[in-house]
CSV table of C-alpha atoms and ligand atoms in Angstrom, one decimal:
chain,number,residue,atom,x,y,z
A,339,UNK,CA,-27.5,36.9,12.6
A,340,UNK,CA,-26.9,33.1,12.7
A,341,UNK,CA,-23.6,31.7,11.4
A,342,UNK,CA,-23.8,28.3,9.6
A,343,UNK,CA,-21.5,25.8,11.2
A,344,UNK,CA,-18.9,24.4,8.7
A,345,UNK,CA,-20.0,21.3,6.8
A,346,UNK,CA,-18.6,18.1,8.2
A,347,UNK,CA,-17.2,15.4,5.9
A,348,UNK,CA,-16.9,11.8,6.9
A,349,UNK,CA,-14.1,9.9,5.0
A,350,UNK,CA,-14.2,6.3,4.1
A,351,UNK,CA,-11.0,5.1,2.4
A,352,UNK,CA,-11.0,1.8,0.5
A,353,UNK,CA,-8.2,-0.1,-1.2
A,354,UNK,CA,-4.5,0.2,-0.8
A,355,UNK,CA,-2.0,2.5,0.9
A,356,UNK,CA,-1.7,4.6,-2.2
A,357,UNK,CA,-5.4,5.3,-2.1
A,358,UNK,CA,-5.1,6.1,1.6
A,359,UNK,CA,-2.6,8.8,0.7
A,360,UNK,CA,-5.1,10.3,-1.7
A,361,UNK,CA,-7.7,10.3,1.1
A,362,UNK,CA,-5.3,12.1,3.4
A,363,UNK,CA,-4.6,14.7,0.7
A,364,UNK,CA,-8.3,15.3,0.3
A,365,UNK,CA,-8.6,15.7,4.1
A,366,UNK,CA,-5.9,18.4,3.9
A,367,UNK,CA,-7.9,20.2,1.1
A,368,UNK,CA,-11.1,20.1,3.1
A,369,UNK,CA,-9.5,21.3,6.3
A,370,UNK,CA,-7.6,24.2,4.7
A,371,UNK,CA,-10.7,25.3,2.8
A,372,UNK,CA,-13.0,25.6,5.8
A,373,UNK,CA,-14.7,22.3,6.1
A,374,UNK,CA,-14.4,20.0,9.1
A,375,UNK,CA,-13.9,16.2,9.3
A,376,UNK,CA,-16.2,13.9,11.2
A,377,UNK,CA,-14.8,11.1,13.4
A,378,UNK,CA,-17.6,8.8,12.1
A,379,UNK,CA,-19.0,8.9,8.6
A,380,UNK,CA,-22.4,8.1,10.0
A,381,UNK,CA,-22.5,11.5,11.7
A,382,UNK,CA,-21.3,13.7,8.9
A,383,UNK,CA,-23.1,16.1,6.6
A,384,UNK,CA,-21.3,14.7,3.6
A,385,UNK,CA,-20.0,11.1,3.2
A,386,UNK,CA,-16.9,10.8,0.9
A,387,UNK,CA,-16.0,7.3,-0.2
A,388,UNK,CA,-12.6,7.0,-1.9
A,389,UNK,CA,-12.7,3.8,-3.9
A,390,UNK,CA,-10.6,1.0,-5.3
A,391,UNK,CA,-11.6,-0.7,-8.6
A,392,UNK,CA,-8.5,-2.8,-9.2
A,393,UNK,CA,-10.3,-6.2,-9.2
A,394,UNK,CA,-13.9,-7.5,-8.9
A,395,UNK,CA,-13.6,-8.0,-5.1
A,396,UNK,CA,-12.6,-4.3,-4.6
A,397,UNK,CA,-15.5,-3.1,-6.8
A,398,UNK,CA,-18.0,-5.3,-4.9
A,399,UNK,CA,-16.7,-3.8,-1.6
A,400,UNK,CA,-17.1,-0.3,-3.0
A,401,UNK,CA,-20.6,-1.0,-4.3
A,402,UNK,CA,-21.7,-2.4,-1.0
A,403,UNK,CA,-20.5,0.7,0.9
A,404,UNK,CA,-22.0,3.1,-1.7
A,405,UNK,CA,-25.3,1.2,-1.3
A,406,UNK,CA,-25.1,1.5,2.5
A,407,UNK,CA,-24.3,5.2,2.4
A,408,UNK,CA,-27.0,5.8,-0.2
A,409,UNK,CA,-29.6,4.2,2.1
A,410,UNK,CA,-28.1,6.4,5.0
A,411,UNK,CA,-28.7,9.5,2.9
A,412,UNK,CA,-32.2,8.4,1.7
A,413,UNK,CA,-33.1,8.0,5.4
A,414,UNK,CA,-32.0,11.5,6.2
A,415,UNK,CA,-28.7,10.6,7.7
A,416,UNK,CA,-26.6,12.9,5.6
A,417,UNK,CA,-26.9,15.6,2.9
A,418,UNK,CA,-24.7,14.2,0.2
A,419,UNK,CA,-22.6,11.2,-0.8
A,420,UNK,CA,-19.5,11.7,-2.9
A,421,UNK,CA,-17.5,8.9,-4.6
A,422,UNK,CA,-13.9,9.5,-5.6
A,423,UNK,CA,-10.9,7.5,-6.8
A,424,UNK,CA,-10.5,4.5,-9.0
A,425,UNK,CA,-14.1,3.5,-9.4
A,426,UNK,CA,-15.3,6.8,-11.1
A,427,UNK,CA,-12.0,7.0,-12.9
A,428,UNK,CA,-12.6,3.7,-14.5
A,429,UNK,CA,-16.3,4.0,-15.2
A,430,UNK,CA,-16.8,7.8,-15.4
A,431,UNK,CA,-20.5,8.7,-15.2
A,432,UNK,CA,-21.7,5.3,-16.2
A,433,UNK,CA,-22.5,4.4,-12.5
A,434,UNK,CA,-24.8,7.4,-12.0
A,435,UNK,CA,-28.0,5.4,-12.9
A,436,UNK,CA,-27.0,2.5,-10.7
A,437,UNK,CA,-26.4,4.8,-7.7
A,438,UNK,CA,-28.9,7.6,-8.0
A,439,UNK,CA,-28.2,8.9,-4.4
A,440,UNK,CA,-24.6,9.8,-5.2
A,441,UNK,CA,-24.2,13.5,-5.7
A,442,UNK,CA,-20.7,13.7,-7.2
A,443,UNK,CA,-18.2,11.4,-8.9
A,444,UNK,CA,-14.6,12.5,-8.9
A,445,UNK,CA,-11.7,10.8,-10.7
A,446,UNK,CA,-8.1,10.5,-9.4
A,447,UNK,CA,-7.0,14.0,-10.8
A,448,UNK,CA,-9.6,15.9,-8.8
A,449,UNK,CA,-8.3,15.7,-5.2
A,450,UNK,CA,-7.9,19.5,-5.1
A,451,UNK,CA,-11.5,20.1,-6.2
A,452,UNK,CA,-13.0,18.2,-3.2
A,453,UNK,CA,-13.9,21.2,-1.0
A,454,UNK,CA,-15.6,23.0,-3.8
A,455,UNK,CA,-17.5,19.9,-4.9
A,456,UNK,CA,-18.5,19.0,-1.3
A,457,UNK,CA,-20.2,22.4,-1.0
A,458,UNK,CA,-21.9,22.0,-4.3
A,459,UNK,CA,-23.0,18.5,-3.5
A,460,UNK,CA,-24.5,19.6,-0.1
A,461,UNK,CA,-26.6,22.2,-1.9
A,462,UNK,CA,-27.6,20.0,-4.9
A,463,UNK,CA,-31.4,19.8,-5.5
A,464,UNK,CA,-32.6,16.2,-5.4
A,465,UNK,CA,-33.5,16.1,-9.1
A,466,UNK,CA,-30.3,17.7,-10.4
A,467,UNK,CA,-27.8,15.5,-12.2
A,468,UNK,CA,-24.7,14.5,-10.2
A,469,UNK,CA,-21.4,16.3,-10.6
A,470,UNK,CA,-19.1,14.2,-12.7
A,471,UNK,CA,-15.4,15.3,-12.8
A,472,UNK,CA,-13.2,12.7,-14.4
A,473,UNK,CA,-10.2,13.5,-16.6
A,474,UNK,CA,-9.7,11.3,-19.7
A,475,UNK,CA,-6.0,10.9,-19.1
A,476,UNK,CA,-4.9,11.2,-15.5
A,477,UNK,CA,-1.7,13.3,-15.1
A,478,UNK,CA,-1.9,15.1,-11.8
A,479,UNK,CA,0.6,14.8,-9.0
A,480,UNK,CA,-0.4,16.0,-5.6
A,481,UNK,CA,1.6,17.3,-2.6
A,482,UNK,CA,-0.3,17.1,0.7
A,483,UNK,CA,-1.5,20.2,2.4
A,484,UNK,CA,-1.0,20.6,6.1
A,485,UNK,CA,-2.9,20.1,8.3
A,486,UNK,CA,-4.4,16.8,7.0
A,487,UNK,CA,-5.9,13.8,8.7
A,488,UNK,CA,-3.4,11.0,9.0
A,489,UNK,CA,-5.1,7.6,8.5
A,490,UNK,CA,-1.9,5.7,9.2
A,491,UNK,CA,-0.6,5.0,12.7
A,492,UNK,CA,0.7,8.1,14.4
A,493,UNK,CA,4.3,6.7,14.4
A,494,UNK,CA,4.2,5.7,10.7
A,495,UNK,CA,3.5,7.3,7.4
A,496,UNK,CA,3.2,6.5,3.7
A,497,UNK,CA,5.1,8.7,1.4
A,498,UNK,CA,3.8,8.5,-2.2
A,499,UNK,CA,6.7,9.1,-4.4
A,500,UNK,CA,5.1,8.6,-7.8
A,501,UNK,CA,1.8,8.0,-9.5
A,502,UNK,CA,0.8,5.9,-12.5
A,503,UNK,CA,2.6,3.1,-14.3
A,504,UNK,CA,4.3,2.6,-17.6
A,505,UNK,CA,4.4,-1.2,-17.5
A,506,UNK,CA,1.8,-3.0,-19.5
A,507,UNK,CA,1.2,-6.2,-17.5
A,508,UNK,CA,-1.5,-8.1,-19.4
A,509,UNK,CA,-3.7,-8.6,-16.3
A,510,UNK,CA,-3.6,-5.2,-14.8
A,511,UNK,CA,-6.1,-2.3,-15.2
A,512,UNK,CA,-4.0,0.2,-13.2
A,513,UNK,CA,-2.2,2.0,-16.0
A,514,UNK,CA,-5.6,2.7,-17.6
A,515,UNK,CA,-7.0,4.0,-14.3
A,516,UNK,CA,-4.0,5.9,-12.9
A,517,UNK,CA,-2.3,7.0,-16.2
A,518,UNK,CA,1.4,7.3,-17.2
A,519,UNK,CA,4.1,7.1,-14.6
A,520,UNK,CA,5.1,10.4,-13.1
A,521,UNK,CA,7.3,11.0,-10.1
A,522,UNK,CA,7.3,13.8,-7.5
A,523,UNK,CA,10.4,16.0,-7.2
A,524,UNK,CA,13.1,15.0,-4.6
A,525,UNK,CA,12.8,18.4,-2.9
A,526,UNK,CA,9.1,18.0,-2.3
A,527,UNK,CA,9.5,14.5,-0.9
A,528,UNK,CA,12.3,15.5,1.4
A,529,UNK,CA,10.2,18.5,2.6
A,530,UNK,CA,7.3,16.2,3.2
A,531,UNK,CA,9.5,13.6,5.0
A,532,UNK,CA,11.0,16.3,7.2
A,533,UNK,CA,7.5,17.4,8.2
A,534,UNK,CA,6.4,13.8,8.9
A,535,UNK,CA,9.4,13.2,11.1
A,536,UNK,CA,8.8,16.5,12.9
A,537,UNK,CA,5.3,15.2,13.5
A,538,UNK,CA,6.6,12.1,15.3
A,539,UNK,CA,6.6,9.6,12.5
A,540,UNK,CA,9.4,7.1,12.8
A,541,UNK,CA,8.7,5.0,9.8
A,542,UNK,CA,8.4,6.3,6.2
A,543,UNK,CA,7.0,3.7,3.8
A,544,UNK,CA,7.7,4.7,0.2
A,545,UNK,CA,4.8,3.8,-2.1
A,546,UNK,CA,3.9,4.1,-5.7
A,547,UNK,CA,2.4,1.8,-8.4
A,548,UNK,CA,6.1,1.3,-9.4
A,549,UNK,CA,8.5,2.6,-6.7
A,550,UNK,CA,11.6,1.4,-8.4
A,551,UNK,CA,10.7,3.4,-11.5
A,552,UNK,CA,11.2,6.6,-9.5
A,553,UNK,CA,12.8,9.4,-11.5
A,554,UNK,CA,12.7,7.6,-14.9
A,555,UNK,CA,10.2,10.1,-16.3
A,556,UNK,CA,12.4,13.1,-15.5
A,557,UNK,CA,15.4,13.5,-17.7
A,558,UNK,CA,18.6,13.9,-15.6
A,559,UNK,CA,16.6,13.7,-12.3
A,560,UNK,CA,17.7,11.4,-9.5
A,561,UNK,CA,16.4,7.9,-9.5
A,562,UNK,CA,15.3,6.0,-6.4
A,563,UNK,CA,18.9,5.6,-5.2
A,564,UNK,CA,19.3,9.4,-5.3
A,565,UNK,CA,16.0,9.9,-3.5
A,566,UNK,CA,17.0,7.4,-0.8
A,567,UNK,CA,20.3,9.2,-0.2
A,568,UNK,CA,18.4,12.5,0.1
A,569,UNK,CA,15.9,11.1,2.6
A,570,UNK,CA,18.6,9.2,4.4
A,571,UNK,CA,20.5,12.4,5.1
A,572,UNK,CA,17.6,13.7,7.3
A,573,UNK,CA,18.5,13.9,11.0
A,574,UNK,CA,16.9,11.7,13.7
A,575,UNK,CA,16.2,8.0,14.2
A,576,UNK,CA,13.7,6.5,11.8
A,577,UNK,CA,13.1,3.8,9.2
A,578,UNK,CA,12.6,4.0,5.5
A,579,UNK,CA,11.0,1.0,3.8
A,580,UNK,CA,10.4,0.6,0.1
A,581,UNK,CA,7.2,-1.0,-1.0
A,582,UNK,CA,5.9,-1.9,-4.5
A,583,UNK,CA,9.1,-2.4,-6.5
A,584,UNK,CA,9.4,-4.0,-9.9
A,585,UNK,CA,11.8,-7.0,-10.1
A,586,UNK,CA,13.6,-6.1,-13.3
A,587,UNK,CA,14.2,-2.5,-12.0
A,588,UNK,CA,16.2,-3.3,-8.9
A,589,UNK,CA,19.6,-2.1,-10.1
A,590,UNK,CA,23.0,-2.3,-8.4
A,591,UNK,CA,22.8,1.5,-7.8
A,592,UNK,CA,19.7,1.0,-5.7
A,593,UNK,CA,21.2,-1.9,-3.8
A,594,UNK,CA,24.4,0.1,-3.1
A,595,UNK,CA,22.3,3.1,-1.8
A,596,UNK,CA,20.3,0.7,0.4
A,597,UNK,CA,23.4,-0.9,1.8
A,598,UNK,CA,25.1,2.4,2.5
A,599,UNK,CA,22.1,4.0,4.2
A,600,UNK,CA,21.5,4.5,7.9
A,601,UNK,CA,17.7,4.6,7.8
A,602,UNK,CA,16.7,2.4,4.9
A,603,UNK,CA,15.6,-1.0,6.1
A,604,UNK,CA,16.9,-4.1,4.2
A,605,UNK,CA,13.4,-4.8,3.0
A,606,UNK,CA,12.2,-5.1,-0.5
A,607,UNK,CA,8.7,-5.7,-1.8
A,608,UNK,CA,9.1,-7.0,-5.4
A,609,UNK,CA,6.0,-8.7,-6.8
A,610,UNK,CA,7.3,-11.4,-9.2
A,611,UNK,CA,3.8,-12.6,-10.2
A,612,UNK,CA,5.1,-15.9,-11.5
A,613,UNK,CA,8.3,-17.9,-12.1
A,614,UNK,CA,7.6,-19.8,-15.3
A,615,UNK,CA,9.0,-18.0,-18.4
A,616,UNK,CA,5.9,-19.0,-20.5
A,617,UNK,CA,3.5,-17.4,-18.0
A,618,UNK,CA,5.7,-14.3,-17.4
A,619,UNK,CA,5.8,-13.7,-21.2
A,620,UNK,CA,2.1,-14.2,-21.5
A,621,UNK,CA,1.7,-11.7,-18.6
A,622,UNK,CA,3.9,-9.3,-20.7
A,623,UNK,CA,6.5,-9.3,-18.0
A,624,UNK,CA,9.3,-10.8,-20.2
A,625,UNK,CA,11.9,-8.6,-18.5
A,626,UNK,CA,11.3,-10.6,-15.3
A,627,UNK,CA,12.3,-13.8,-17.2
A,628,UNK,CA,15.7,-12.4,-17.7
A,629,UNK,CA,16.4,-11.4,-14.1
A,630,UNK,CA,14.5,-13.8,-12.0
A,631,UNK,CA,16.9,-16.8,-11.9
A,632,UNK,CA,19.7,-14.7,-10.2
A,633,UNK,CA,17.6,-12.0,-8.6
A,634,UNK,CA,17.2,-13.3,-5.0
A,635,UNK,CA,20.8,-14.5,-4.6
A,636,UNK,CA,21.9,-11.1,-5.9
A,637,UNK,CA,19.7,-9.3,-3.4
A,638,UNK,CA,20.8,-11.5,-0.5
A,639,UNK,CA,24.5,-11.0,-1.4
A,640,UNK,CA,24.1,-7.2,-1.7
A,641,UNK,CA,22.0,-6.8,1.4
A,642,UNK,CA,22.7,-9.6,3.9
A,643,UNK,CA,19.6,-10.5,5.9
A,644,UNK,CA,17.3,-8.6,3.4
A,645,UNK,CA,13.6,-9.2,4.0
A,646,UNK,CA,11.8,-10.1,0.8
A,647,UNK,CA,8.1,-9.8,0.2
A,648,UNK,CA,6.5,-10.8,-3.1
A,649,UNK,CA,3.2,-11.4,-4.7
A,650,UNK,CA,2.1,-14.2,-7.1
A,651,UNK,CA,-0.8,-14.5,-9.4
A,652,UNK,CA,-2.1,-18.0,-10.1
A,653,UNK,CA,-4.7,-19.2,-12.6
A,654,UNK,CA,-3.5,-16.9,-15.4
A,655,UNK,CA,-4.9,-18.0,-18.8
A,656,UNK,CA,-2.8,-20.9,-20.1
A,657,UNK,CA,-1.3,-21.8,-16.7
A,658,UNK,CA,-1.0,-25.6,-16.7
A,659,UNK,CA,-0.4,-27.8,-13.7
A,660,UNK,CA,3.3,-27.9,-14.7
A,661,UNK,CA,3.5,-24.1,-14.8
A,662,UNK,CA,2.0,-24.0,-11.3
A,663,UNK,CA,4.3,-26.6,-10.0
A,664,UNK,CA,7.2,-24.6,-11.3
A,665,UNK,CA,6.0,-21.6,-9.3
A,666,UNK,CA,5.4,-23.7,-6.1
A,667,UNK,CA,8.9,-25.1,-6.4
A,668,UNK,CA,10.3,-21.6,-6.9
A,669,UNK,CA,8.5,-20.3,-3.8
A,670,UNK,CA,9.6,-23.3,-1.7
A,671,UNK,CA,13.2,-22.9,-2.8
A,672,UNK,CA,13.5,-19.1,-2.7
A,673,UNK,CA,12.0,-18.8,0.8
A,674,UNK,CA,10.5,-15.4,0.6
A,675,UNK,CA,9.8,-13.9,4.0
A,676,UNK,CA,6.4,-12.7,3.0
A,677,UNK,CA,4.1,-13.8,0.2
A,678,UNK,CA,0.8,-12.7,-1.1
A,679,UNK,CA,-1.1,-14.9,-3.6
A,680,UNK,CA,-4.0,-13.8,-5.8
A,681,UNK,CA,-6.2,-15.8,-8.1
A,682,UNK,CA,-6.5,-14.3,-11.6
A,683,UNK,CA,-9.5,-12.1,-12.2
A,684,UNK,CA,-10.2,-11.3,-15.8
A,685,UNK,CA,-10.4,-7.5,-15.9
A,686,UNK,CA,-12.4,-5.6,-18.6
A,687,UNK,CA,-10.1,-3.6,-20.9
A,688,UNK,CA,-7.0,-5.7,-20.1
A,689,UNK,CA,-5.3,-8.0,-22.8
A,690,UNK,CA,-5.4,-11.0,-20.4
A,691,UNK,CA,-9.2,-11.1,-20.6
A,692,UNK,CA,-9.0,-12.0,-24.3
A,693,UNK,CA,-6.5,-14.8,-23.9
A,694,UNK,CA,-7.4,-18.4,-24.7
A,695,UNK,CA,-7.2,-21.3,-22.3
A,696,UNK,CA,-8.8,-19.8,-19.2
A,697,UNK,CA,-8.2,-21.6,-15.9
A,698,UNK,CA,-11.5,-22.4,-14.1
A,699,UNK,CA,-12.0,-20.2,-11.1
A,700,UNK,CA,-12.2,-23.1,-8.7
A,701,UNK,CA,-8.8,-24.4,-10.0
A,702,UNK,CA,-7.2,-21.0,-9.6
A,703,UNK,CA,-8.6,-20.7,-6.1
A,704,UNK,CA,-7.3,-24.2,-5.2
A,705,UNK,CA,-3.8,-23.3,-6.6
A,706,UNK,CA,-3.9,-20.1,-4.5
A,707,UNK,CA,-4.6,-22.2,-1.4
A,708,UNK,CA,-1.9,-24.7,-2.3
A,709,UNK,CA,0.7,-22.0,-2.8
A,710,UNK,CA,-0.2,-20.5,0.5
A,711,UNK,CA,0.3,-23.9,2.2
A,712,UNK,CA,3.8,-24.1,0.6
A,713,UNK,CA,4.6,-20.7,2.0
A,714,UNK,CA,3.3,-21.7,5.5
A,715,UNK,CA,6.0,-24.3,5.6
A,716,UNK,CA,8.6,-21.7,4.7
A,717,UNK,CA,7.2,-19.3,7.3
A,718,UNK,CA,7.3,-21.9,10.1
A,719,UNK,CA,11.0,-22.5,9.3
A,720,UNK,CA,11.8,-18.8,9.0
A,721,UNK,CA,10.0,-18.2,12.3
A,722,UNK,CA,12.0,-20.9,14.1
A,723,UNK,CA,15.2,-19.3,12.8
A,724,UNK,CA,14.2,-15.9,14.1
A,725,UNK,CA,13.7,-17.0,17.7
A,726,UNK,CA,16.6,-15.9,19.8
A,727,UNK,CA,17.7,-13.2,17.3
A,728,UNK,CA,17.8,-9.5,18.1
A,729,UNK,CA,16.3,-6.8,16.0
A,730,UNK,CA,14.8,-3.4,16.2
A,731,UNK,CA,11.0,-2.8,16.7
A,732,UNK,CA,8.8,0.3,16.5
A,733,UNK,CA,6.4,0.6,19.4
A,734,UNK,CA,2.8,1.1,18.2
A,735,UNK,CA,0.6,1.1,21.2
A,736,UNK,CA,0.0,-0.6,24.6
A,737,UNK,CA,-1.3,-4.1,24.2
A,738,UNK,CA,-5.0,-4.0,25.2
A,739,UNK,CA,-4.9,-7.7,26.1
A,740,UNK,CA,-1.8,-7.7,28.3
A,741,UNK,CA,-1.1,-5.4,31.2
A,742,UNK,CA,2.3,-3.8,30.6
A,743,UNK,CA,2.6,-5.3,27.1
A,744,UNK,CA,3.1,-3.4,23.9
A,745,UNK,CA,2.2,-4.0,20.3
A,746,UNK,CA,5.1,-3.3,17.9
A,747,UNK,CA,6.4,-3.9,14.5
A,748,UNK,CA,9.8,-5.6,14.0
A,749,UNK,CA,11.8,-4.1,11.2
A,750,UNK,CA,10.9,-7.0,8.9
A,751,UNK,CA,7.2,-6.3,9.3
A,752,UNK,CA,5.6,-3.7,6.9
A,753,UNK,CA,2.3,-2.1,8.1
A,754,UNK,CA,-0.9,-4.0,7.5
A,755,UNK,CA,0.5,-7.0,5.7
A,756,UNK,CA,3.3,-8.6,7.6
A,757,UNK,CA,1.9,-9.3,11.1
A,758,UNK,CA,3.0,-7.7,14.4
A,759,UNK,CA,5.1,-8.3,17.4
A,760,UNK,CA,3.9,-8.4,21.0
A,761,UNK,CA,6.5,-7.2,23.6
A,762,UNK,CA,6.7,-7.6,27.3
A,763,UNK,CA,9.1,-6.3,29.9
A,764,UNK,CA,9.4,-2.7,28.6
A,765,UNK,CA,10.0,0.0,31.1
A,766,UNK,CA,7.1,2.2,32.2
A,767,UNK,CA,8.6,5.1,30.2
A,768,UNK,CA,8.1,3.3,26.9
A,769,UNK,CA,6.0,5.3,24.5
A,770,UNK,CA,4.5,5.1,21.0
A,771,UNK,CA,7.1,5.8,18.4
A,772,UNK,CA,10.1,4.5,20.3
A,773,UNK,CA,12.5,2.3,18.4
A,774,UNK,CA,13.8,-0.4,20.7
A,775,UNK,CA,16.2,-3.3,20.4
A,776,UNK,CA,14.4,-6.5,21.1
A,777,UNK,CA,15.0,-10.2,21.3
A,778,UNK,CA,12.5,-12.5,19.6
A,779,UNK,CA,11.3,-15.2,22.1
A,780,UNK,CA,8.3,-16.8,20.3
A,781,UNK,CA,6.4,-16.9,17.0
A,782,UNK,CA,2.9,-17.9,15.9
A,783,UNK,CA,1.8,-17.6,12.3
A,784,UNK,CA,2.9,-14.2,11.1
A,785,UNK,CA,3.2,-12.7,14.6
A,786,UNK,CA,6.0,-12.8,17.1
A,787,UNK,CA,6.7,-12.2,20.8
A,788,UNK,CA,9.7,-10.4,22.1
A,789,UNK,CA,11.4,-8.8,25.1
A,790,UNK,CA,13.9,-6.0,25.3
A,791,UNK,CA,17.3,-7.2,24.1
A,792,UNK,CA,18.9,-5.7,27.1
A,793,UNK,CA,17.1,-4.7,30.2
A,794,UNK,CA,17.5,-0.9,30.2
A,795,UNK,CA,18.1,1.2,33.3
A,796,UNK,CA,16.0,4.1,32.0
A,797,UNK,CA,14.0,4.9,29.0
A,798,UNK,CA,14.8,2.9,25.9
A,799,UNK,CA,15.0,4.2,22.4
A,800,UNK,CA,13.9,7.8,22.6
A,801,UNK,CA,13.0,7.7,18.9
A,802,UNK,CA,14.4,11.2,18.5
B,1401,SF4,S1,3.8,-3.0,-12.8
B,1401,SF4,FE1,2.1,-3.3,-11.3
B,1401,SF4,S2,0.7,-1.5,-11.6
B,1401,SF4,FE2,2.1,-1.6,-13.4
B,1401,SF4,S3,1.0,-2.7,-14.9
B,1401,SF4,FE3,2.3,-4.2,-13.8
B,1401,SF4,S4,1.0,-5.0,-12.1
B,1401,SF4,FE4,0.0,-3.1,-12.9
């Protein structure tokens, strides 16, 4: 009697860290339900593509990969292609005709169905219609199953604390794709964080569409400040970093919890999108108008040395040169540590698409480049100020370009977006996941170089 080997699934995760968490959750479902994961999607029985559909560029990237994997399947390279995530959630079965090789389309509520669907897809006759499982109103919240494949660095993890969004920013399709805001219980998050720390993670990055909204959907439940206190009480040496906040929701309770915590980094990611009241109102972010003038001084007073990341959207309908100059002056004056700039993309189904006075795409792109040049000047000054200072860094892996060197993240650098720090002079006992005190000795662009703050006699930072 021959025994069929388990089906192998190759995972391709597109888009943001929140989508990455969903891919990890699906990996846990597949592993705990008897399938195996392939190291390379090109050598798997089933290719699973978890997609992003936030803006046109993301959809183009997803379409190109679906096309590539469809050709791979047509050439006999795999048995099935499954597409999950935001793209099917947004377009449901409407993409089936465009991508006839795709065997299954799963929306964002279907992560737990993936093993069952994978088996079904692998056995699907060529002429059968594809499986389409997409809920009309996403409402699921998932806890990861263990084991799962971690796509983040082994010393770092993303902790998704909530799903969906109740804001109604005029340019944003996410509430329609991801559904109403709902947060995971504190107990479940503490248990997950405990398991991640036990697994060697030294950095927990809290993510959600709206992290600062945590707990608002649960009457009487702790808010983000309460969650931070609960996570901060866990033993060991590790970092907690908050990503994806909402400017008007950064309350004094949150700042007090951050200031009093041992593990929470003084780092806040608060996308402001714009500074001019007219544009903020048109964006349906009027609450930001009220808080923005005093926001950054308040944050810096409450959390001395706080590292601020923000995102701006330029070329929104109606944005004049004067509006843009207001934003450029605000960015120059406020001196954010990290800035991302996007040019407006008119998204189907969003109110902004219907607004008058569109800004030509080339003008929006030029404004994006101009704002980034403003920020470059800020970054150069900030970098100079950092040289000679001491801070803490997380060791990631040996530097492949320098014998004895290490690649690390300083505590002001979030994964993937804020650059990295090259270290030299660490002892031979240094290892991935160590948290070490360093002194910054150089900077270039968004990257830094550093050395140990004090030459240690033995191993530095055990990370335990
Ligand atoms: S807060 Fe963020 S996710 Fe929510 S609608 Fe606004 S831009 Fe979109």
